Short mmCIF file of C-alpha atoms and ligand atoms in Angstrom, two decimals:
data_model
loop_
_atom_site.label_atom_id
_atom_site.label_comp_id
_atom_site.label_asym_id
_atom_site.label_seq_id
_atom_site.Cartn_x
_atom_site.Cartn_y
_atom_site.Cartn_z
CA MET A 1 80.88 43.56 65.11
CA MET A 2 77.36 44.45 65.03
CA GLU A 3 74.33 40.89 64.31
CA GLU A 4 72.66 43.32 62.03
CA GLU A 5 75.55 44.58 60.28
CA GLY A 6 75.60 41.08 58.68
CA ILE A 7 78.59 38.17 59.00
CA ARG A 8 82.01 38.28 58.59
CA PRO A 9 83.63 34.72 57.01
CA THR A 10 86.09 35.44 59.99
CA ASP A 11 83.07 35.73 62.39
CA PRO A 12 82.88 32.05 64.78
CA ARG A 13 79.83 31.71 64.04
CA LEU A 14 80.04 30.88 61.00
CA LYS A 15 83.52 28.89 61.21
CA GLN A 16 80.88 26.50 64.13
CA PHE A 17 78.53 26.32 61.23
CA MET A 18 81.07 25.41 59.18
CA VAL A 19 82.87 23.20 61.10
CA ARG A 20 79.74 21.82 62.57
CA VAL A 21 77.99 21.33 58.86
CA SER A 22 80.39 19.27 57.33
CA LYS A 23 82.31 17.24 60.05
CA GLU A 24 79.30 16.74 63.07
CA LYS A 25 76.24 16.89 61.11
CA ASP A 26 73.95 15.76 64.08
CA ASP A 27 75.73 18.22 66.04
CA VAL A 28 74.79 21.41 65.04
CA ASP A 29 73.32 23.70 67.85
CA GLU A 30 70.66 24.82 67.16
CA ASP A 31 70.16 28.63 68.21
CA THR A 32 73.79 29.00 66.56
CA LEU A 33 72.27 27.49 63.51
CA ASP A 34 69.17 29.34 63.35
CA GLU A 35 70.92 32.87 65.03
CA VAL A 36 73.69 32.77 61.78
CA ILE A 37 71.26 31.43 58.49
CA ASP A 38 69.00 34.74 60.23
CA THR A 39 71.83 37.11 59.88
CA ASP A 40 73.17 36.35 56.10
CA LEU A 41 72.37 32.96 54.69
CA PRO A 42 73.16 34.72 50.93
CA LEU A 43 76.30 34.67 52.27
CA ILE A 44 76.79 31.63 54.16
CA ALA A 45 75.17 29.96 50.81
CA SER A 46 78.07 31.66 48.87
CA THR A 47 81.09 30.59 51.20
CA LEU A 48 79.63 26.82 51.53
CA ARG A 49 79.73 27.12 47.42
CA ASN A 50 82.84 28.67 47.77
CA LEU A 51 81.84 31.10 45.42
CA LEU A 52 82.61 34.33 46.75
CA VAL A 53 84.81 36.92 45.07
CA ILE A 54 88.07 36.74 47.29
CA PRO A 55 88.38 32.56 48.13
CA ASP A 56 91.01 33.63 50.50
CA PHE A 57 90.13 36.29 52.43
CA ARG A 58 92.21 35.43 55.73
CA SER A 59 95.86 35.83 53.38
CA PHE A 60 94.03 38.89 51.48
CA CYS A 61 93.59 40.18 55.06
CA SER A 62 97.36 39.15 56.28
CA HIS A 63 98.72 40.80 52.89
CA LEU A 64 96.53 44.29 54.02
CA ASP A 65 97.78 43.89 57.46
CA GLN A 66 101.33 44.30 55.96
CA ILE A 67 100.61 47.23 53.65
CA PHE A 68 98.61 49.03 56.54
CA GLU A 69 101.75 48.37 58.90
CA GLU A 70 104.34 49.72 56.33
CA CYS A 71 102.23 52.89 55.41
CA THR A 72 102.85 54.14 59.17
CA ASP A 73 106.10 54.78 57.88
CA ILE A 74 104.93 57.35 55.72
CA THR A 75 104.79 60.69 57.81
CA SER A 76 104.96 63.45 55.39
CA GLY A 77 101.91 65.74 54.67
CA ASN A 78 100.07 68.50 56.74
CA VAL A 79 96.57 68.16 58.15
CA ALA A 80 93.92 70.31 56.24
CA SER A 81 93.99 74.12 58.17
CA TYR A 82 92.15 76.22 55.66
CA ILE A 83 88.68 75.16 57.13
CA PRO A 84 89.80 75.58 60.91
CA GLU A 85 88.01 72.77 62.62
CA LEU A 86 89.87 70.17 60.25
CA SER A 87 92.63 71.23 61.22
CA LYS A 88 91.83 70.34 64.89
CA VAL A 89 91.94 66.24 64.47
CA SER A 90 94.82 64.90 65.22
CA PRO A 91 97.35 63.21 61.93
CA ASN A 92 98.12 59.59 63.78
CA PHE A 93 94.36 58.31 63.00
CA TRP A 94 94.63 55.71 60.61
CA GLY A 95 92.48 53.82 59.38
CA MET A 96 91.27 51.19 56.88
CA SER A 97 88.04 48.78 55.81
CA VAL A 98 87.67 46.36 52.96
CA CYS A 99 84.20 45.01 52.09
CA THR A 100 83.88 43.06 48.99
CA VAL A 101 80.97 42.49 46.45
CA ASP A 102 80.46 39.43 48.59
CA GLY A 103 79.59 41.28 51.94
CA GLN A 104 83.41 39.99 53.22
CA ARG A 105 84.72 42.46 55.52
CA TYR A 106 88.03 43.21 57.09
CA SER A 107 88.78 46.81 58.88
CA LYS A 108 92.16 47.93 60.87
CA GLY A 109 93.37 51.32 62.84
CA ASP A 110 91.25 53.75 63.66
CA SER A 111 88.40 52.53 61.29
CA THR A 112 85.14 53.72 63.31
CA GLU A 113 86.57 56.77 63.77
CA PRO A 114 84.37 59.23 62.35
CA PHE A 115 85.36 62.20 59.88
CA THR A 116 83.89 64.46 57.43
CA LEU A 117 83.38 63.32 53.50
CA GLN A 118 83.85 67.03 52.02
CA SER A 119 85.06 65.88 48.82
CA CYS A 120 84.15 61.92 49.12
CA SER A 121 80.78 63.64 49.40
CA LYS A 122 81.14 64.96 45.32
CA PRO A 123 80.30 61.61 44.00
CA LEU A 124 77.21 60.71 46.33
CA THR A 125 75.80 64.29 44.93
CA TYR A 126 76.44 64.23 41.25
CA GLY A 127 75.27 59.94 41.37
CA LEU A 128 72.09 61.50 43.47
CA ALA A 129 71.35 64.35 40.84
CA LEU A 130 72.19 61.06 37.89
CA GLN A 131 69.51 59.26 39.83
CA GLN A 132 66.86 61.96 39.94
CA LEU A 133 67.27 63.72 36.28
CA GLY A 134 69.57 61.63 33.96
CA SER A 135 73.30 62.34 32.12
CA GLU A 136 71.98 63.85 29.64
CA LYS A 137 70.20 67.48 31.95
CA VAL A 138 73.20 66.83 34.83
CA HIS A 139 75.29 67.42 32.04
CA GLN A 140 73.42 70.20 30.39
CA PHE A 141 75.52 71.89 33.40
CA VAL A 142 78.43 70.44 34.25
CA GLY A 143 81.47 68.60 31.45
CA GLN A 144 83.54 65.61 32.40
CA GLU A 145 86.47 67.07 31.67
CA PRO A 146 89.64 66.92 34.11
CA SER A 147 89.99 70.57 35.05
CA GLY A 148 93.76 69.54 35.54
CA GLU A 149 93.78 72.48 38.42
CA VAL A 150 93.58 72.51 42.41
CA PHE A 151 90.01 71.49 43.38
CA ASN A 152 88.78 75.12 44.37
CA ALA A 153 90.37 76.28 41.34
CA LEU A 154 87.82 79.59 39.76
CA ILE A 155 88.19 78.64 36.89
CA LEU A 156 84.90 76.44 34.10
CA ASP A 157 85.52 75.32 30.82
CA LYS A 158 85.40 76.56 27.93
CA HIS A 159 81.76 76.78 27.42
CA ASP A 160 81.60 78.07 30.91
CA MET A 161 80.69 75.35 33.32
CA PRO A 162 82.35 73.57 35.65
CA HIS A 163 84.63 70.93 33.68
CA ASN A 164 83.34 68.36 36.04
CA PRO A 165 81.50 67.85 39.15
CA MET A 166 84.14 66.48 41.53
CA ILE A 167 85.57 68.97 41.97
CA ASN A 168 83.77 72.33 43.87
CA PRO A 169 82.49 74.55 41.49
CA GLY A 170 80.64 70.84 39.79
CA ALA A 171 80.13 70.25 42.92
CA ILE A 172 78.28 73.44 44.08
CA ILE A 173 76.25 73.44 40.43
CA MET A 174 74.98 69.64 41.92
CA CYS A 175 73.95 70.90 45.21
CA GLY A 176 72.07 74.08 42.44
CA LEU A 177 70.38 70.98 40.63
CA LEU A 178 69.00 69.49 43.93
CA LYS A 179 67.85 72.25 45.15
CA SER A 180 66.01 73.89 41.67
CA LEU A 181 65.14 70.85 40.21
CA VAL A 182 64.56 67.84 41.70
CA TYR A 183 63.28 69.31 45.52
CA GLU A 184 62.36 72.62 44.48
CA ASN A 185 60.64 74.55 47.45
CA HIS A 186 62.53 71.86 49.42
CA ALA A 187 64.47 73.30 53.42
CA ILE A 188 67.23 73.16 52.04
CA ASP A 189 68.05 70.87 55.79
CA ASP A 190 65.51 68.51 53.93
CA ILE A 191 67.00 68.31 51.18
CA LEU A 192 70.01 67.18 53.29
CA ALA A 193 68.13 65.07 54.55
CA GLU A 194 67.28 63.49 51.72
CA ILE A 195 71.41 63.50 50.81
CA MET A 196 71.92 61.33 53.82
CA LYS A 197 69.63 58.75 53.24
CA THR A 198 70.97 58.14 49.77
CA VAL A 199 74.77 58.03 51.38
CA LYS A 200 73.03 55.55 54.27
CA ASN A 201 71.63 53.66 51.56
CA LEU A 202 74.89 52.79 49.67
CA ALA A 203 76.72 52.58 53.06
CA ALA A 204 73.94 49.52 54.77
CA ASN A 205 73.75 50.23 58.14
CA GLU A 206 77.50 51.48 58.88
CA TYR A 207 77.65 55.07 60.64
CA VAL A 208 76.36 58.07 58.97
CA GLY A 209 76.58 61.83 61.15
CA PHE A 210 76.62 64.93 60.50
CA SER A 211 79.23 67.70 61.90
CA ASN A 212 77.89 71.45 62.87
CA GLU A 213 80.98 72.55 64.26
CA VAL A 214 83.02 71.26 60.91
CA TYR A 215 80.14 73.08 58.39
CA GLU A 216 80.09 76.44 60.47
CA SER A 217 83.25 76.91 60.02
CA GLU A 218 83.86 76.28 56.95
CA LYS A 219 80.49 78.35 56.28
CA ALA A 220 82.07 81.26 57.95
CA THR A 221 85.98 80.84 56.38
CA GLY A 222 84.47 79.58 52.55
CA PHE A 223 84.92 83.02 50.65
CA ARG A 224 87.10 80.84 47.85
CA ASN A 225 83.89 78.87 47.39
CA CYS A 226 81.69 81.93 47.69
CA ALA A 227 84.37 83.50 44.38
CA ILE A 228 83.20 80.24 43.14
CA ALA A 229 79.24 80.29 43.53
CA TYR A 230 79.81 84.10 42.18
CA LEU A 231 81.67 83.56 39.43
CA MET A 232 78.89 80.73 38.19
CA MET A 233 75.98 83.39 38.90
CA GLU A 234 77.37 86.23 36.51
CA LYS A 235 78.16 82.90 34.03
CA LYS A 236 74.08 81.77 34.84
CA CYS A 237 76.12 78.17 35.46
CA PHE A 238 73.23 77.75 37.19
CA PRO A 239 69.12 76.77 36.92
CA PRO A 240 66.52 79.05 37.88
CA SER A 241 65.70 80.60 40.92
CA ILE A 242 69.22 79.67 43.02
CA THR A 243 70.76 81.70 45.35
CA VAL A 244 74.30 81.57 46.49
CA ASP A 245 73.14 81.22 49.63
CA ASP A 246 71.45 78.46 49.36
CA VAL A 247 73.74 76.83 47.11
CA LEU A 248 76.94 77.29 49.69
CA THR A 249 74.54 76.26 52.78
CA LEU A 250 73.54 72.74 50.57
CA TYR A 251 77.00 72.40 49.65
CA TYR A 252 79.19 72.87 52.80
CA LYS A 253 76.05 70.40 54.15
CA SER A 254 77.70 67.92 51.93
CA CYS A 255 80.84 68.37 52.87
CA SER A 256 80.03 68.14 56.86
CA ILE A 257 78.36 64.44 56.48
CA LEU A 258 80.35 62.49 58.81
CA GLY A 259 81.42 58.72 58.31
CA ASN A 260 83.93 56.20 58.69
CA CYS A 261 86.30 54.11 57.29
CA GLU A 262 83.67 51.52 57.25
CA THR A 263 81.54 54.27 55.38
CA LEU A 264 83.17 54.49 52.95
CA SER A 265 84.20 50.81 51.85
CA VAL A 266 80.48 49.55 51.98
CA ILE A 267 79.92 52.68 49.87
CA ALA A 268 82.72 51.48 46.83
CA ALA A 269 81.33 47.97 47.58
CA THR A 270 77.94 49.30 46.62
CA LEU A 271 79.96 51.08 43.72
CA ALA A 272 81.96 47.91 42.71
CA ASN A 273 78.69 46.08 43.08
CA GLY A 274 77.26 48.45 40.20
CA GLY A 275 74.16 49.88 42.55
CA VAL A 276 73.04 46.86 44.62
CA CYS A 277 74.26 47.60 48.35
CA PRO A 278 76.11 43.94 48.84
CA LEU A 279 74.54 43.68 52.77
CA THR A 280 71.42 44.80 51.70
CA ASN A 281 71.12 43.80 48.26
CA LYS A 282 69.13 46.80 47.69
CA MET A 283 69.42 48.55 44.43
CA VAL A 284 70.19 52.31 45.54
CA LEU A 285 71.30 53.28 42.41
CA ARG A 286 71.19 52.36 38.97
CA GLN A 287 73.49 50.65 36.60
CA ASP A 288 73.89 54.01 34.28
CA VAL A 289 74.10 55.82 37.09
CA VAL A 290 76.82 53.95 38.81
CA GLN A 291 78.69 53.50 35.48
CA ASN A 292 79.20 57.96 35.24
CA MET A 293 80.24 58.16 39.05
CA LEU A 294 82.73 55.63 37.82
CA SER A 295 83.93 56.94 34.39
CA LEU A 296 84.32 60.97 36.32
CA MET A 297 85.93 59.08 39.58
CA GLN A 298 88.22 57.38 37.51
CA SER A 299 89.48 60.47 35.10
CA CYS A 300 88.49 63.27 37.71
CA GLY A 301 88.75 61.76 41.10
CA MET A 302 91.87 62.82 42.85
CA TYR A 303 91.87 66.34 41.91
CA ASP A 304 94.67 67.28 39.55
CA TYR A 305 96.59 64.20 40.66
CA SER A 306 94.14 62.34 38.48
CA GLY A 307 95.78 61.71 35.44
CA HIS A 308 98.69 60.35 37.57
CA PHE A 309 96.66 58.19 39.92
CA ALA A 310 94.46 57.02 36.45
CA PHE A 311 97.70 55.96 34.91
CA GLN A 312 99.46 54.20 37.83
CA ILE A 313 96.62 52.60 39.82
CA GLY A 314 94.07 52.73 37.01
CA LEU A 315 90.51 52.60 39.84
CA PRO A 316 88.14 54.94 40.58
CA ALA A 317 88.58 56.57 43.65
CA LYS A 318 87.98 59.56 45.51
CA SER A 319 89.87 61.68 48.32
CA GLY A 320 88.53 64.72 50.42
CA VAL A 321 90.44 66.88 52.05
CA SER A 322 89.76 65.69 55.94
CA GLY A 323 92.13 62.83 54.54
CA GLY A 324 89.16 60.51 53.53
CA MET A 325 89.33 58.30 50.34
CA MET A 326 87.58 55.56 48.55
CA LEU A 327 89.09 53.37 46.58
CA VAL A 328 86.69 51.44 43.97
CA VAL A 329 87.75 47.64 42.49
CA PRO A 330 84.68 47.27 39.75
CA SER A 331 83.11 43.89 40.50
CA VAL A 332 84.93 42.43 43.49
CA MET A 333 85.09 45.74 46.51
CA GLY A 334 85.67 49.18 48.32
CA ILE A 335 88.25 50.00 49.99
CA GLY A 336 87.77 52.82 52.70
CA LEU A 337 90.76 54.94 53.91
CA TRP A 338 91.36 57.62 56.01
CA SER A 339 94.80 59.39 57.01
CA PRO A 340 94.37 63.38 57.34
CA PRO A 341 97.59 64.44 56.59
CA LEU A 342 97.52 66.15 52.95
CA ASP A 343 99.72 66.44 49.92
CA ARG A 344 99.82 70.27 48.39
CA LEU A 345 97.50 68.59 45.98
CA GLY A 346 95.27 67.72 48.78
CA ASN A 347 95.45 64.15 48.74
CA SER A 348 96.25 61.98 52.05
CA CYS A 349 99.84 60.94 51.83
CA ARG A 350 99.18 57.42 53.28
CA CYS A 351 95.87 56.59 51.67
CA LEU A 352 97.99 57.15 48.27
CA TYR A 353 100.73 54.90 49.51
CA PHE A 354 98.60 52.39 50.11
CA CYS A 355 97.06 51.90 46.95
CA GLU A 356 100.84 52.15 45.32
CA ARG A 357 101.81 49.54 47.66
CA LEU A 358 98.11 47.45 47.42
CA LEU A 359 98.94 47.36 43.58
CA ASP A 360 102.07 46.71 43.81
CA PHE A 361 101.48 43.73 45.49
CA TYR A 362 97.56 42.67 43.46
CA CYS A 363 96.87 42.65 40.02
CA MET A 364 94.43 44.76 39.93
CA HIS A 365 94.87 47.21 37.89
CA PRO A 366 92.70 47.12 34.66
CA TYR A 367 94.82 46.40 32.24
CA ALA A 368 97.27 43.98 33.88
CA ARG A 369 95.99 40.98 32.48
CA LEU A 370 94.90 41.70 29.17
CA GLY A 371 94.73 38.90 26.24
CA HIS A 372 97.44 36.28 26.72
CA ALA A 373 99.91 38.21 29.37
CA VAL A 374 100.67 36.51 32.47
CA PRO A 375 99.93 38.90 35.03
CA ALA A 376 103.26 39.43 37.02
CA ARG A 377 101.08 39.61 40.31
CA GLU A 378 98.87 38.04 42.74
CA ASP A 379 94.99 38.22 41.67
CA PRO A 380 92.81 37.68 44.55
CA THR A 381 90.16 36.66 42.99
CA GLN A 382 91.73 33.58 42.12
CA ARG A 383 90.42 30.33 42.48
CA PRO A 384 92.54 27.85 42.90
CA GLY A 385 92.13 24.92 40.27
CA ARG A 386 89.21 27.05 38.77
CA ASP A 387 91.29 27.79 35.77
CA LYS A 388 92.32 24.25 34.81
CA GLU A 389 88.38 23.44 34.99
CA GLU A 390 88.42 26.05 32.35
CA HIS A 391 91.63 24.92 30.81
CA VAL A 392 89.65 21.16 30.41
CA ILE A 393 86.35 22.54 29.23
CA ARG A 394 87.71 24.98 26.47
CA ILE A 395 90.39 22.41 25.05
CA LEU A 396 87.86 19.43 25.35
CA CYS A 397 84.92 21.55 24.24
CA ALA A 398 87.40 22.67 21.22
CA ALA A 399 87.94 18.95 20.37
CA ALA A 400 84.40 18.50 20.34
CA ARG A 401 83.59 20.59 17.62
CA ASP A 402 86.58 20.03 15.85
CA ASP A 403 88.04 23.87 16.19
CA VAL A 404 91.29 23.49 15.20
CA ASP A 405 92.04 26.60 15.50
CA ALA A 406 91.20 27.57 18.56
CA LEU A 407 93.05 24.02 18.90
CA GLN A 408 95.59 26.14 18.05
CA CYS A 409 95.37 29.08 20.41
CA TYR A 410 95.55 27.10 23.22
CA PHE A 411 98.58 25.52 21.81
CA LEU A 412 100.74 28.46 21.76
CA ARG A 413 99.06 29.98 24.91
CA ASN A 414 101.49 26.71 26.66
CA MET A 415 98.24 25.21 27.32
CA ASP A 416 98.59 21.39 28.46
CA MET A 417 96.85 19.79 25.67
CA ASN A 418 96.48 16.59 27.91
CA VAL A 419 94.07 17.56 30.70
CA ARG A 420 91.63 15.12 31.72
CA ASP A 421 88.27 15.73 32.27
CA TYR A 422 86.30 14.14 35.71
CA ASP A 423 86.49 11.00 33.70
CA GLY A 424 89.51 10.80 32.77
CA ARG A 425 88.97 12.13 29.30
CA SER A 426 91.63 13.83 26.85
CA ALA A 427 90.85 15.72 24.15
CA LEU A 428 92.22 13.26 21.84
CA HIS A 429 89.38 10.46 23.38
CA VAL A 430 86.89 13.68 22.11
CA ALA A 431 88.20 14.03 19.00
CA ALA A 432 88.59 9.97 18.21
CA SER A 433 84.84 9.47 19.40
CA GLU A 434 83.85 12.14 17.80
CA GLY A 435 85.21 11.19 14.27
CA HIS A 436 87.01 14.46 14.22
CA LEU A 437 90.29 13.54 12.08
CA GLU A 438 91.80 17.22 11.60
CA SER A 439 91.74 17.55 15.81
CA VAL A 440 93.60 14.05 15.93
CA ARG A 441 96.08 14.94 13.40
CA PHE A 442 96.81 17.85 15.04
CA LEU A 443 96.83 16.69 18.69
CA ILE A 444 99.34 13.61 17.39
CA ASP A 445 101.08 15.70 15.09
CA VAL A 446 101.96 18.70 16.57
CA CYS A 447 100.65 19.15 20.13
CA ARG A 448 102.17 14.89 20.46
CA VAL A 449 99.65 14.12 23.10
CA ASP A 450 99.97 11.26 24.34
CA VAL A 451 97.96 8.80 21.89
CA ASN A 452 97.75 5.89 25.22
CA ALA A 453 96.13 7.67 27.68
CA ARG A 454 93.33 5.52 29.23
CA ASP A 455 90.04 7.23 30.59
CA ARG A 456 88.44 5.26 33.63
CA PHE A 457 86.82 3.11 31.78
CA GLY A 458 89.91 1.76 30.69
CA HIS A 459 89.48 3.20 26.70
CA THR A 460 92.29 5.01 25.09
CA PRO A 461 91.40 6.95 21.89
CA ARG A 462 91.92 4.49 19.51
CA LYS A 463 89.31 1.90 21.18
CA ASP A 464 87.27 5.14 21.10
CA ALA A 465 87.79 5.62 17.52
CA GLU A 466 87.21 1.90 16.58
CA GLU A 467 84.17 1.73 19.17
CA PHE A 468 82.06 4.45 16.98
CA GLY A 469 82.84 3.29 14.15
CA ASN A 470 85.60 5.90 13.07
CA VAL A 471 87.14 3.10 11.01
CA TYR A 472 89.74 5.63 9.27
CA ILE A 473 90.83 7.08 12.21
CA ALA A 474 91.27 3.94 14.48
CA ASN A 475 93.77 2.96 11.51
CA VAL A 476 95.67 6.28 11.52
CA LEU A 477 96.15 5.60 15.41
CA LYS A 478 97.53 1.61 14.74
CA CYS A 479 100.17 2.97 12.40
CA ILE A 480 101.53 4.93 14.87
CA GLY A 481 101.41 2.48 17.09
CA ALA A 482 98.90 3.42 19.41
CA GLU A 483 97.46 1.02 21.80
CA LEU A 484 93.63 -0.36 21.78
N1 LIG B 1 84.31 71.23 51.71
C1 LIG B 1 86.30 71.62 50.82
C2 LIG B 1 85.79 72.78 50.03
O1 LIG B 1 85.06 73.13 49.51
C3 LIG B 1 85.66 70.13 50.08
C4 LIG B 1 87.31 69.81 49.33
C5 LIG B 1 87.89 68.71 49.38
O2 LIG B 1 87.54 67.87 50.07
N2 LIG B 1 88.99 69.19 48.40
O3 LIG B 1 87.04 73.28 50.33
#
């Protein structure tokens, strides 16, 4: 890891810092301390406060290792060959990178090996167009519906517009909008530079490059994309003064941007974080732009497998024919994956399997823990003990405001109605001292809580009731034999 990239929780310097600060306060090596603090103070601060989004990052990473290894059994699929340069890539590359919204990072395998983004660039050109033109304008030229067809199908929707910006016709239109409406009079390479600047900002300092070989190779063989562009010319899909040559050049070039798994993971993490890059804390895209991008990645990001993917995984994602893929776990993390062999729909076989296994293990599907459902899988964002603290606050606050409906609800959810706060006080202590008879009755008669619980001052609920002048409640407690 390069120093300017921000520190990882596994970085030995951070560990050294933590150990020293917690155990040998007088013995902090000043140089190390300065170096670590300079590198990433916000990360250190939240680590110290145990506020990182994945508190037990070490065990999360060891599960990722396990899933990563399992994926090596998947050997199906073929490396894309319709762009001749892509067929030269070894099918054995396999990389994975994770970056959380707090900048926790982990990588495995060929995570720094470069590959062209291909269709993973589509949400990015869409995002740039949205950022510059706004959603209303952009969607005068492109729809929001999945096409149900292969990504380079020669089809438009019933309004003669591309179905969405995540497939070739829509992405070609985005290049047209950038050329005609955003960067008018700019040379194609200058517009490419603007796209790459956005990609770099989304990816913090991770690698972003350009493959001229892939670009030339695609330009020489991109007959299907030519047909799509001419169809859209005929149907007047483009904004004014667009030429097929310009728009396709920009499209091929944006597909030929290079990145690696680390790049994709940071981009995905920036999206997961609402457009603010977690490693630089800079807002790269507006929240409304990211919302649009993620919505369409969720419904259209995996070609004509998008419906199945949304059903099974439920998370926004985008794949490309080079075998790359980014997966966004909103408000939690971004994952970048790369394995070149593709299934017949154009998605990487290993990357898909990785997502399935990840969701087998972790409760990440957005509908996996609605309402009172007890999730059947682990939630990596869970903080041990945090749930209990929340229960204490909820139950004691409900007793304090005499909210019997809420107490009833917690009781029906099987929550422990005997929980105590820092002072050893229970809901019954609170209800008795506040003079809330209904809550007292509910806690005694229905929940059958411990009427003799003593707080750290040695007080029972009956003692509290007497002390605060709630005579009737004190009598009720006395009648059922509660101690003073
Ligand atoms: N450059 C590729 C093409 O236009 C991108 C397609 C993809 O990744 N699915 O065919």
